[in-house]
Coordinates of C-alpha atoms in Angstrom, one line a residue:
X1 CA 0.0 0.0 0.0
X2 CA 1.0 3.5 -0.6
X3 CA 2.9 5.2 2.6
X4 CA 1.0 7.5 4.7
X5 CA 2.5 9.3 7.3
X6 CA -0.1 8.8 10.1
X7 CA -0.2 10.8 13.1
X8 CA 3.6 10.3 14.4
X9 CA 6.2 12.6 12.9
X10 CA 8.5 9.1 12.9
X11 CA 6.4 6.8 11.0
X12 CA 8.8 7.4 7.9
X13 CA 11.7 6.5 9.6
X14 CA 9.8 3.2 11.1
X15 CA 9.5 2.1 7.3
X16 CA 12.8 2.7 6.6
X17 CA 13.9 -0.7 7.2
X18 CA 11.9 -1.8 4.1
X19 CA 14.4 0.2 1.6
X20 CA 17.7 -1.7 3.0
X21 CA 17.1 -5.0 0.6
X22 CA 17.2 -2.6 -2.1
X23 CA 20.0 -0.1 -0.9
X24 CA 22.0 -1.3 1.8
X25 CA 25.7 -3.1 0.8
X26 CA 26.9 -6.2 3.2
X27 CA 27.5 -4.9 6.5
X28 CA 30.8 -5.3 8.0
X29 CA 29.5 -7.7 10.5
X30 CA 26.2 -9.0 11.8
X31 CA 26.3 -6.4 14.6
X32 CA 24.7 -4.3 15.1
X33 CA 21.4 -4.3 12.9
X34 CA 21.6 -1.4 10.3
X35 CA 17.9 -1.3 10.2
X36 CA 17.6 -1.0 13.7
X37 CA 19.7 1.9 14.1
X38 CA 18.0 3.5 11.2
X39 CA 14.4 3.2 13.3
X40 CA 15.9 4.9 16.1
X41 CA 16.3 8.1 14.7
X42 CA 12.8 9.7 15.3
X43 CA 12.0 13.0 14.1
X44 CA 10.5 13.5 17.4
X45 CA 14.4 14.0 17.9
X46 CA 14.8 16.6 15.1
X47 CA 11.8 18.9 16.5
X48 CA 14.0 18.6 19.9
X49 CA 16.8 20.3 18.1
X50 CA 14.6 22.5 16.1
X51 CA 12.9 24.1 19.1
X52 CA 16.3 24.5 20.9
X53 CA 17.6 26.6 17.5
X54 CA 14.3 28.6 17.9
X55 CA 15.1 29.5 21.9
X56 CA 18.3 30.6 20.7
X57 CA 17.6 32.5 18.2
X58 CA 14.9 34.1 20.8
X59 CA 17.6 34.8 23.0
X60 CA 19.5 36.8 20.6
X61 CA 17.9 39.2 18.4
X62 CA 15.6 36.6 16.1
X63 CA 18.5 35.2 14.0
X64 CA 21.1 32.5 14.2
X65 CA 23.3 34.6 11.3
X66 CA 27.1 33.9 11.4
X67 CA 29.5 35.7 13.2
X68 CA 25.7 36.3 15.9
X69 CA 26.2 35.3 18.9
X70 CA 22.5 33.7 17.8
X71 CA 25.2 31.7 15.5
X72 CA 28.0 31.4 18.0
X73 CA 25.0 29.2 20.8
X74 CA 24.0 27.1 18.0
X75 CA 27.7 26.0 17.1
X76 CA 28.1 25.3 20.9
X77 CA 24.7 23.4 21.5
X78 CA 25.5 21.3 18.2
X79 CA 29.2 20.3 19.5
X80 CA 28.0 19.6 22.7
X81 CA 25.2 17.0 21.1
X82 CA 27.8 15.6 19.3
X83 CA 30.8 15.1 21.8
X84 CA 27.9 13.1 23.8
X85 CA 27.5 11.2 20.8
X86 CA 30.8 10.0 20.7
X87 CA 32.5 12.3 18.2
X88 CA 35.7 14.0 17.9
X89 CA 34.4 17.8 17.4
X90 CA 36.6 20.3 15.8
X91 CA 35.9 24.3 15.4
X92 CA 37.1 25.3 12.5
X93 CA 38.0 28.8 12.5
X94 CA 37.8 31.1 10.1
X95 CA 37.1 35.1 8.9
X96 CA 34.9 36.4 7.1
X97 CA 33.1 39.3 5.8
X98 CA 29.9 40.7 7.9
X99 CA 27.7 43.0 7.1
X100 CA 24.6 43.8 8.8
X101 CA 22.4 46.8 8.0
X102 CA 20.6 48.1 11.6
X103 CA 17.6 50.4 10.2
X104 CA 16.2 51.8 7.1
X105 CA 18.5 54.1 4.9
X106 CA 17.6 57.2 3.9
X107 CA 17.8 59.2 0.3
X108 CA 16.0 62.3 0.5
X109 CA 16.7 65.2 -2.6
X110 CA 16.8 68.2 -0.2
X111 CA 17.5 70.6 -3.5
X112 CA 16.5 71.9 -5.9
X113 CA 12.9 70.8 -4.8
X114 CA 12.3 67.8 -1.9
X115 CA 11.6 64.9 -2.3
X116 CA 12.1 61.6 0.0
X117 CA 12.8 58.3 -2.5
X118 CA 11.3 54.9 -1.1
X119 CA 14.0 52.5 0.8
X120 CA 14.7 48.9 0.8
X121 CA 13.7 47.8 4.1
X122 CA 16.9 45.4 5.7
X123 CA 14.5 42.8 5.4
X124 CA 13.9 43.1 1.8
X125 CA 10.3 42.8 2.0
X126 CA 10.1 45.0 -0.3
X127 CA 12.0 47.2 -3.1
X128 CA 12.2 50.7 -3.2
X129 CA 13.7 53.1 -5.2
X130 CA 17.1 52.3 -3.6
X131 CA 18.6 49.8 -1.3
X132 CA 21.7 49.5 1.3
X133 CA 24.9 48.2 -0.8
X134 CA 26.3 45.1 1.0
X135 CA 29.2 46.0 3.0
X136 CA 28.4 49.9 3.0
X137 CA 30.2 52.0 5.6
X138 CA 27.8 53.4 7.8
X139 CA 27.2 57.5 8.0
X140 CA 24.3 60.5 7.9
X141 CA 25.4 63.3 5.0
X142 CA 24.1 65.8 3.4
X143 CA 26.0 67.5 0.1
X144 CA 25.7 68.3 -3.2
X145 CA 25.3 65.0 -6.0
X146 CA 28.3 65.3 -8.6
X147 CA 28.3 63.7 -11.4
X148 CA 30.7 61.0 -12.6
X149 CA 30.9 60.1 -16.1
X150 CA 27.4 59.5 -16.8
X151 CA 26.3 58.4 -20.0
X152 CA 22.1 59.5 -20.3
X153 CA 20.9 58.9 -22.0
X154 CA 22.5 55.2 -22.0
X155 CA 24.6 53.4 -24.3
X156 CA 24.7 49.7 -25.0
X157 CA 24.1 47.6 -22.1
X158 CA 27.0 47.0 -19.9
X159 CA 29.0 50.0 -21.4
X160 CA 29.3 52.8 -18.9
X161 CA 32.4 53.4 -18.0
X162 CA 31.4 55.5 -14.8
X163 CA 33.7 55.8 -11.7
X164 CA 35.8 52.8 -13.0
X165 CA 39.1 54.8 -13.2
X166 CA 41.0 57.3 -10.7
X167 CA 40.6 59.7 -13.7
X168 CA 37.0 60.1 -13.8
X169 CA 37.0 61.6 -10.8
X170 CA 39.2 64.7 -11.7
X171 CA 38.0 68.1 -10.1
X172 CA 36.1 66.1 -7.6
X173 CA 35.0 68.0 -5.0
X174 CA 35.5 66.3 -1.5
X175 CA 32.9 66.6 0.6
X176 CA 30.7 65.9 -2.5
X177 CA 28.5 62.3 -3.1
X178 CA 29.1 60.5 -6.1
X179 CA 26.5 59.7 -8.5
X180 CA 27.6 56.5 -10.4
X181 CA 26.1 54.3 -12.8
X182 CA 26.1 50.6 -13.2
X183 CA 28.4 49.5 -16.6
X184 CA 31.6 47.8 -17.1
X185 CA 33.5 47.5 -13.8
X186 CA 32.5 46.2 -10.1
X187 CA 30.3 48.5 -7.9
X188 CA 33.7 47.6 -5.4
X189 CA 35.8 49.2 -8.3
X190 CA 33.3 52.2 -8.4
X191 CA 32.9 53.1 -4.2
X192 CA 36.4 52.8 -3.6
X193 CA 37.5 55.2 -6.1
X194 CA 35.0 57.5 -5.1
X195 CA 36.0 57.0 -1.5
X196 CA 39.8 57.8 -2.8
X197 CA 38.4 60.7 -4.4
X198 CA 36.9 62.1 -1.0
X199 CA 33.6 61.4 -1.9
X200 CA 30.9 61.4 1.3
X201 CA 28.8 59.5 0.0
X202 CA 28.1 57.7 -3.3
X203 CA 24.7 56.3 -5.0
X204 CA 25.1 53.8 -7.9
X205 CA 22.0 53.6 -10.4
X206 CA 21.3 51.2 -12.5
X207 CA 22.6 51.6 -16.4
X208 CA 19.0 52.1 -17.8
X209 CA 18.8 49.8 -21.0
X210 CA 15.6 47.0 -21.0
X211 CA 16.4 44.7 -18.0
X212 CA 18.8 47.2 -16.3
X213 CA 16.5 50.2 -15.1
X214 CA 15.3 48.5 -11.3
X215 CA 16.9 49.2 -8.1
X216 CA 20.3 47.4 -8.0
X217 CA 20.4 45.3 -4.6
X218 CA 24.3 45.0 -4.2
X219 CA 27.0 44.1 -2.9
X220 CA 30.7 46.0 -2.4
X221 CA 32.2 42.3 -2.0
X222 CA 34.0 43.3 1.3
X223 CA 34.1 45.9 4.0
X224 CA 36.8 48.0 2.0
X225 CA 34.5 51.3 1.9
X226 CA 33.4 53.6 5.7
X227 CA 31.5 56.2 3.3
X228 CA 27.5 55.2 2.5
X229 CA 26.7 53.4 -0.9
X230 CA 23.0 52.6 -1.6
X231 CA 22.4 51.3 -5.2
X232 CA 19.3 53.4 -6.8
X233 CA 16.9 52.9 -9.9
X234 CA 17.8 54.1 -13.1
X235 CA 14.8 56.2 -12.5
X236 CA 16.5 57.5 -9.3
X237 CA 19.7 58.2 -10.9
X238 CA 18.5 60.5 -13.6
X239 CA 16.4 62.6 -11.4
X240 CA 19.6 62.9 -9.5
X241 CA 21.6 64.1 -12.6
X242 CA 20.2 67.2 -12.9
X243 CA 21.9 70.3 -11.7
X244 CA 21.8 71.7 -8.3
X245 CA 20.6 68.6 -6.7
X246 CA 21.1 68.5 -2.9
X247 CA 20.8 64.9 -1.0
X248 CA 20.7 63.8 2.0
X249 CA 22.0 60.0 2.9
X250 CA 22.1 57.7 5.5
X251 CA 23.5 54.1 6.0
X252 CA 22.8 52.3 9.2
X253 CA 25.2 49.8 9.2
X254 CA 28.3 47.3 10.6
X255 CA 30.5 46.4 7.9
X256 CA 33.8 44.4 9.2
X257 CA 36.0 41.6 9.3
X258 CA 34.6 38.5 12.1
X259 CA 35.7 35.3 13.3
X260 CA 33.2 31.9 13.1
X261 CA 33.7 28.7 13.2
X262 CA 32.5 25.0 11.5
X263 CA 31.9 22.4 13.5
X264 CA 32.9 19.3 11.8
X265 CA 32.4 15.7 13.8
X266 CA 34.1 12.8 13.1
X267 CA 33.2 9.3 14.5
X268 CA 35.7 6.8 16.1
X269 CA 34.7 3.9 13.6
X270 CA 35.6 2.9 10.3
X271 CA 38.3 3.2 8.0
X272 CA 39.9 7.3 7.6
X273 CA 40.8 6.6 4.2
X274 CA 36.8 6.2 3.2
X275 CA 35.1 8.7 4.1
X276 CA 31.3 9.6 4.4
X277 CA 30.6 13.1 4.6
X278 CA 27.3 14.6 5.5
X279 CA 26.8 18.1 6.1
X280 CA 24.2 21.2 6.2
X281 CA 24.8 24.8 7.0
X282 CA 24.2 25.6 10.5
X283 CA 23.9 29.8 10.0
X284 CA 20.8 32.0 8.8
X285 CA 20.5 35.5 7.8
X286 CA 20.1 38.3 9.9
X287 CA 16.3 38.7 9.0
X288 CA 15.1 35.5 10.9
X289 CA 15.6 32.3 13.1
X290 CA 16.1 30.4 9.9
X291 CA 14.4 27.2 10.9
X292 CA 13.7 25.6 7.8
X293 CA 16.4 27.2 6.0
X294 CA 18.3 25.6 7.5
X295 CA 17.8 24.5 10.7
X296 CA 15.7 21.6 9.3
X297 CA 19.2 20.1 7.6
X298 CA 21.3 20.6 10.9
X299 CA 18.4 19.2 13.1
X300 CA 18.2 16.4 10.8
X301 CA 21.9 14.8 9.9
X302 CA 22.4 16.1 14.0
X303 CA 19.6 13.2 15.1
X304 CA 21.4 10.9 12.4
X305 CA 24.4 11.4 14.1
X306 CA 23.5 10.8 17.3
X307 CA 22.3 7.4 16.4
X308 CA 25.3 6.2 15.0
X309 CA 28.0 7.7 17.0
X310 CA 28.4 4.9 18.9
X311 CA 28.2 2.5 16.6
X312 CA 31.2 0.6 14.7
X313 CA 30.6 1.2 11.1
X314 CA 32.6 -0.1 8.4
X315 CA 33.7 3.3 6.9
X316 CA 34.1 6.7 8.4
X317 CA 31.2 9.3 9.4
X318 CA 32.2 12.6 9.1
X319 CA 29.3 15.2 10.0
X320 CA 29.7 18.9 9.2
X321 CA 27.6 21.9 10.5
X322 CA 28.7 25.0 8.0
X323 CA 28.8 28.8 9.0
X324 CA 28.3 31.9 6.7
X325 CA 26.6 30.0 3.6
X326 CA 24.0 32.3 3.5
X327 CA 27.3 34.8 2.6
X328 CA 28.6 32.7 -0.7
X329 CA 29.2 29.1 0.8
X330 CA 32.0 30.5 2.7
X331 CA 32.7 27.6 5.5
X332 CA 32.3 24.9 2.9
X333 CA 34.5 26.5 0.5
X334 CA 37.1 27.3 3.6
X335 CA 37.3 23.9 4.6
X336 CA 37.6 22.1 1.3
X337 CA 40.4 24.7 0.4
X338 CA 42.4 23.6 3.1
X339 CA 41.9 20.8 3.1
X340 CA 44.7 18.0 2.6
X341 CA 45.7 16.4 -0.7
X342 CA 45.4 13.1 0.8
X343 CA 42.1 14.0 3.0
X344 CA 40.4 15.2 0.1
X345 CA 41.0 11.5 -1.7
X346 CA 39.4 10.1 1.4
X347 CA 36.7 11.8 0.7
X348 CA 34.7 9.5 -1.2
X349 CA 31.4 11.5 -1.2
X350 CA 29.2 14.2 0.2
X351 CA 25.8 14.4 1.2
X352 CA 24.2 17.9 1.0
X353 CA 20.9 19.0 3.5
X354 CA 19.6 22.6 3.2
X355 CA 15.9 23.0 3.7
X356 CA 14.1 19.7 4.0
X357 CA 11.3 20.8 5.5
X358 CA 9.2 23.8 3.6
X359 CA 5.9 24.1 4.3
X360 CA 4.5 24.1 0.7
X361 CA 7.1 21.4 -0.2
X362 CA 8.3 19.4 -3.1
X363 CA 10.2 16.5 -2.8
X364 CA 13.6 17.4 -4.5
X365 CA 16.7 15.0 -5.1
X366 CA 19.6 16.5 -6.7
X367 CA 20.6 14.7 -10.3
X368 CA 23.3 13.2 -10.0
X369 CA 23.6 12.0 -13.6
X370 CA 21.4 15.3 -15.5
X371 CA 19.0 12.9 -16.3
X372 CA 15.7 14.4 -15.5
X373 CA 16.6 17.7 -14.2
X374 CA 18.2 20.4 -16.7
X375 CA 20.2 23.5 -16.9
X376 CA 23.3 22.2 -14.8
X377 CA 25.8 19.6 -15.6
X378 CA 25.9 16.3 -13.7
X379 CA 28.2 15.6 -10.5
X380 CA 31.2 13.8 -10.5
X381 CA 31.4 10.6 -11.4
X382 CA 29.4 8.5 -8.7
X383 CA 26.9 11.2 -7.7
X384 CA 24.2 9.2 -10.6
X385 CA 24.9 6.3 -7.6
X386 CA 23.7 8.8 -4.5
X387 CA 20.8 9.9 -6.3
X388 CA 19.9 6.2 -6.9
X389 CA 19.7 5.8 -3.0
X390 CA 17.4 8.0 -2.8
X391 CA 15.0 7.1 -5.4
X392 CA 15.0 3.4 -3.8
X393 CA 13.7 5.0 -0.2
X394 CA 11.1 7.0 -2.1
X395 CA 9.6 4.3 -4.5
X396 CA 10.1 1.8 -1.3
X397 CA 7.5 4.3 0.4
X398 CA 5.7 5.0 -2.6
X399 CA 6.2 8.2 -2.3
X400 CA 6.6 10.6 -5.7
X401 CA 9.6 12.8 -5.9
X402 CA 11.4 15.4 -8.6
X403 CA 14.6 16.0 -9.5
X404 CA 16.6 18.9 -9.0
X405 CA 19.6 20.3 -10.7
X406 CA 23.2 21.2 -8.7
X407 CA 22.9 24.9 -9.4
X408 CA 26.0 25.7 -7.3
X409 CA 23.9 27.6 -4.6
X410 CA 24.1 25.4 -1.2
X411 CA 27.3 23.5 0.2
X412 CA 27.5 20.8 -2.0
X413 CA 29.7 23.1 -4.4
X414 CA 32.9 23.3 -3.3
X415 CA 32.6 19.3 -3.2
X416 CA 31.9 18.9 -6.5
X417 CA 34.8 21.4 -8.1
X418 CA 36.9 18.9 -6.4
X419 CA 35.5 15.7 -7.9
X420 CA 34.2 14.7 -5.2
X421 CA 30.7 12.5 -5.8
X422 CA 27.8 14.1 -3.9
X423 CA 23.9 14.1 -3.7
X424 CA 21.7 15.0 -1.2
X425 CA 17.7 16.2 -0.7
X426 CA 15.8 20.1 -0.5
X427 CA 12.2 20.9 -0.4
X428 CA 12.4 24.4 -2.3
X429 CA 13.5 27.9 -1.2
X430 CA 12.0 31.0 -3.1
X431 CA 10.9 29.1 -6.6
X432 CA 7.4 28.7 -7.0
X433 CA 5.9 25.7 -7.2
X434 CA 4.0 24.2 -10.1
X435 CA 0.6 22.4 -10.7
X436 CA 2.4 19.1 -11.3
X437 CA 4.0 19.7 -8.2
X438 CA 0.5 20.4 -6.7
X439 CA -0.7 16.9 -8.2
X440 CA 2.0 15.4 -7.0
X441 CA 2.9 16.2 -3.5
X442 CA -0.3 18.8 -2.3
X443 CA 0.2 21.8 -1.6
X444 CA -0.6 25.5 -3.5
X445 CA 0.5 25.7 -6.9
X446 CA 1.8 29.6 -8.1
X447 CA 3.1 29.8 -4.9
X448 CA 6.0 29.5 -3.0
X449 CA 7.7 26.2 -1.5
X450 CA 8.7 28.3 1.6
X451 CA 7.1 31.9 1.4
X452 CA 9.1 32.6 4.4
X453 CA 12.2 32.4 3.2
X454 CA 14.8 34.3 4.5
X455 CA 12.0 36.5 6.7
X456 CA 11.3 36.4 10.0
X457 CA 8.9 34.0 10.2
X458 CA 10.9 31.0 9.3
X459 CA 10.2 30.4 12.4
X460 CA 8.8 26.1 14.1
X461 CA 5.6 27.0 12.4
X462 CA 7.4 27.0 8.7
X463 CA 8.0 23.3 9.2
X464 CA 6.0 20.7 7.1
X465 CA 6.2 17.7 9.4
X466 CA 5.4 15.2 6.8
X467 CA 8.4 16.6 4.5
X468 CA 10.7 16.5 7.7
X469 CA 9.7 13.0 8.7
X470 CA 10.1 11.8 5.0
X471 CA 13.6 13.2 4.2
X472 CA 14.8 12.5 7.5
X473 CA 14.0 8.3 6.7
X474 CA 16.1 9.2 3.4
X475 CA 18.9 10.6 5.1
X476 CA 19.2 7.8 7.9
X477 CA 19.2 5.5 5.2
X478 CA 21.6 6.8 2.9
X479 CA 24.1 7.7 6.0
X480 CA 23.8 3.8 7.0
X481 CA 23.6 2.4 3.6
X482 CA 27.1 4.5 2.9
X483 CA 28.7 3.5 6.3
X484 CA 28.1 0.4 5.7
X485 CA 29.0 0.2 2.7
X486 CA 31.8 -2.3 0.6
X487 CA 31.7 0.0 -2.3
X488 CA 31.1 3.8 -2.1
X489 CA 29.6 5.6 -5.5
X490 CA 32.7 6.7 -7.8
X491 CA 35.1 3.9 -6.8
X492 CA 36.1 2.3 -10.2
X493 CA 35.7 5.5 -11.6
X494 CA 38.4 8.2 -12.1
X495 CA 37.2 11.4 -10.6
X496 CA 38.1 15.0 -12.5
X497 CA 37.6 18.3 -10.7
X498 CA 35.2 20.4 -12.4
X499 CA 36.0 23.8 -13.2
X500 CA 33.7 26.8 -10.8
X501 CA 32.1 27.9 -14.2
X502 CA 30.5 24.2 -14.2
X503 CA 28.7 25.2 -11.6
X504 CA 26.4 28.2 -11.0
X505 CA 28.1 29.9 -8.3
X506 CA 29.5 33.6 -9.4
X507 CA 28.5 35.8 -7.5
X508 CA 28.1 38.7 -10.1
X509 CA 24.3 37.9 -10.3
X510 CA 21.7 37.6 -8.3
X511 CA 21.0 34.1 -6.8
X512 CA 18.4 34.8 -4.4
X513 CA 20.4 32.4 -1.8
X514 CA 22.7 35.7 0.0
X515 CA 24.5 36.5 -2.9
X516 CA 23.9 39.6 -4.4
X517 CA 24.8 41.4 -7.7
X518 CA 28.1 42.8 -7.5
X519 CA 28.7 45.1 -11.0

């Protein structure tokens, strides 16, 4: 009969045992029972660990973000689960970028007539006429606009040339703020030689051809620039153009280099030189308690973890809780970069969690091999093999399910530049999702898989229980099926790093995942 889920949140993980004819390799020995161990992970036990990332991020301004100390009590509640476990737990330190805007800016045309332009509230609930660049300096001023090599009206797209060199700011007058627009250089390129300049201020509008007239939403790439930079409409921009204009502008905002840390737990079984590596990224944004996104992946491989930290596997466990992904992947991408030649070829693969519980969900698999998912190339050799895992617990249960491409915009890739085979499970983000979706899983179709997404109220109530329960049988079966285990997906195969460009992951556009658009 088809799976229901019933009234307990752990009846998927009580019918897990049914997918291990189909998945699971020859155990190492007869003891202990795989398909014991993958009952007793309960997502009773993931809600535990979801309420306790809720109370912290009560306790500490509504977020969990990196370098928080919202961030800073989850890393510590997580290792302290997971030395109990049985784990050897190492905080990986490293810096980072952070930027956090405190209020609403303010641009406000004081001369030749006033008028107050529309912000971009922190929370980006909204768009205005201009928003906060990332990694603004903070300030209140109030000067003349002066013009920097404007071309209005606009050339061909991407061909404005303003602020990009030292020169175009000749006969500057300090004290002044810049008014730049968007073209062939970074907006970093743009602020910093209007800083140089003496600028006290600058606003960067958009370059005005079809497609590039809205309100940028940028970044400055790193805290290199004290003076305020908002990014404006090309609407904006052009009513600031004209002569006599006055402004006043105001950033709210930290912008500076801090410390975090990854927590990444090993077990005391198996053999070092094959590992299994699971991991999910433990940070949210400033905006909310990120409980779905992703406290729902932590919470989940955490329970996992705890069920088979004490027990002797055949190959090695390796869990990973990542900080600052919501700021371009930057603990994954730290810790594969330094990590060893030869513990990077122990690495046999990597399984991925970020949001496995959204309220109007879909259940999502990566693709592995490209085969029914498109716009992204396939994983490494072996990934085809993780996503096969997968599918077995799903058609097991009965249970439909979709595949989704590796789009380069959660953890997973860093791990696949370096040819390393990985898979892993997500329930949607900001996409919307569709009527075969609808047919297919319930739901809303035209809507949202998670319409909280990176708000506020990500909060316990943004959970779906049912995609919780379901994903977390999948990932205690593919953690146990992999530990277990006599051949791991790839072996056989030669794997080939693949180049960043294979992967969606530039920052320079707008991925709706924390990156934002940076010239």
């Amino acid at each position: 009969m088809p799976f229901t889920l019933g009234k307990g949140v752990g009846a998927a993980t009580a019918a897990v045992a049914l997918v291990l004819p189909l998945a699971l390799a020859t155990p190492a020995s007869a003891d202990p029972d795989p398909g014991r161990v993958i009952q007793s992970v309960v997502a009773s036990g993931v809600k535990q660990h979801l309420r306790k990332f809720q109370q912290i991020a009560d306790a500490n301004g509504g977020n969990r973000a990196a370098g928080t100390s919202g961030y800073d009590a989850s890393r510590d509640y997580v290792a302290g689960v997971l030395k109990k476990a049985g784990y050897t737990v190492t905080l990986q330190a490293f810096q980072f970028p952070f930027f956090s805007e405190n209020s609403t800016g303010v641009l406000q045309r004081t001369a030749p007539t006033p008028k107050t332009y529309a912000p971009t509230p922190p929370d980006g609930s909204s768009v205005g006429d201009f928003a906060t660049m990332t990694y603004s300096g903070a300030g209140d001023v109030t000067a003349p606009v002066q013009n920097i090599d404007l071309a209005l009206p606009p050339g061909e797209p991407n061909s404005s040339t303003s602020g990009c060199e030292a020169a175009d700011f000749a006969g500057f007058t300090p004290g002044n703020i810049a008014l730049l627009q968007r073209g062939t250089c970074s907006f970093q390129e743009k602020a910093e030689n209007a800083q140089a300049a003496g600028a006290a201020g600058a606003i960067i509008f958009n370059e005005g051809q079809e497609g590039r007239a809205e309100t940028l939403n940028g970044t400055l790439g790193e805290p290199t620039v004290k003076i305020p930079v908002v990014g404006a409409s090309f609407a904006t921009g052009q009513e600031l153009a004209a002569a006599g204009t006055v402004v006043r502008l105001k950033a709210d905002t930290i912008s500076e280099i801090r410390t975090t840390h990854n927590v990444i737990a090993d077990s005391k079984w198996g053999n070092a030189k094959r590992v299994v590596h699971l991991g999910a990224h433990l940070d949210s944004v400033l905006a909310g308690p990120g409980i779905n996104d992703n406290g729902s992946g932590s919470a989940a491989i955490l329970e996992v973890a705890k069920a088979l930290g004490k027990v002797p596997t055949k190959n090695k466990l390796r869990f990973s809780f990542w900080s600052a992904e919501e700021l371009g992947l930057l603990g994954a991408e730290h810790y594969v970069a330094n990590l060893p030649a030869q513990e990077l070829a122990n690495t046999k693969l990597y399984l991925n969690f970020d949001m496995i519980g959204s309220p109007n969900y879909a259940l999502k698999i990566y693709d592995g091999d490209d085969s029914d998912a498109v716009g992204a190339p396939a994983g490494p050799a072996g990934s085809d093999e993780i996503e096969k895992v997968f599918e077995k617990y799903f058609k097991t249960l009965r249970q439909k399910y979709v595949g989704t491409d590796f789009d380069g915009r959660s953890d997973y890739g860093p791990f696949i530049e370096a040819g390393i085979p990985s898979g892993g499970l997500f329930t949607g983000a900001e996409g919307i999702k569709t009527a075969e979706e609808q047919q297919m899983f319930g739901g809303t179709a035209g809507q949202a898989y998670d319409p909280c997404y990176h708000q506020a109220c990500d909060t316990l109530a943004n959970i779906s229980d049912k995609a919780l329960a379901l994903n977390l049988g999948a990932i205690a079966t593919a953690a146990v099926t992999f530990a277990y285990a006599g051949k791991l997906p790839g072996e056989g195969s030669q794997p080939t790093a693949r180049t960043a460009s294979a992967v969606v992951t530039s920052a320079s556009t707008a991925d709706g995942h924390g990156h934002g658009l940076t010239r």
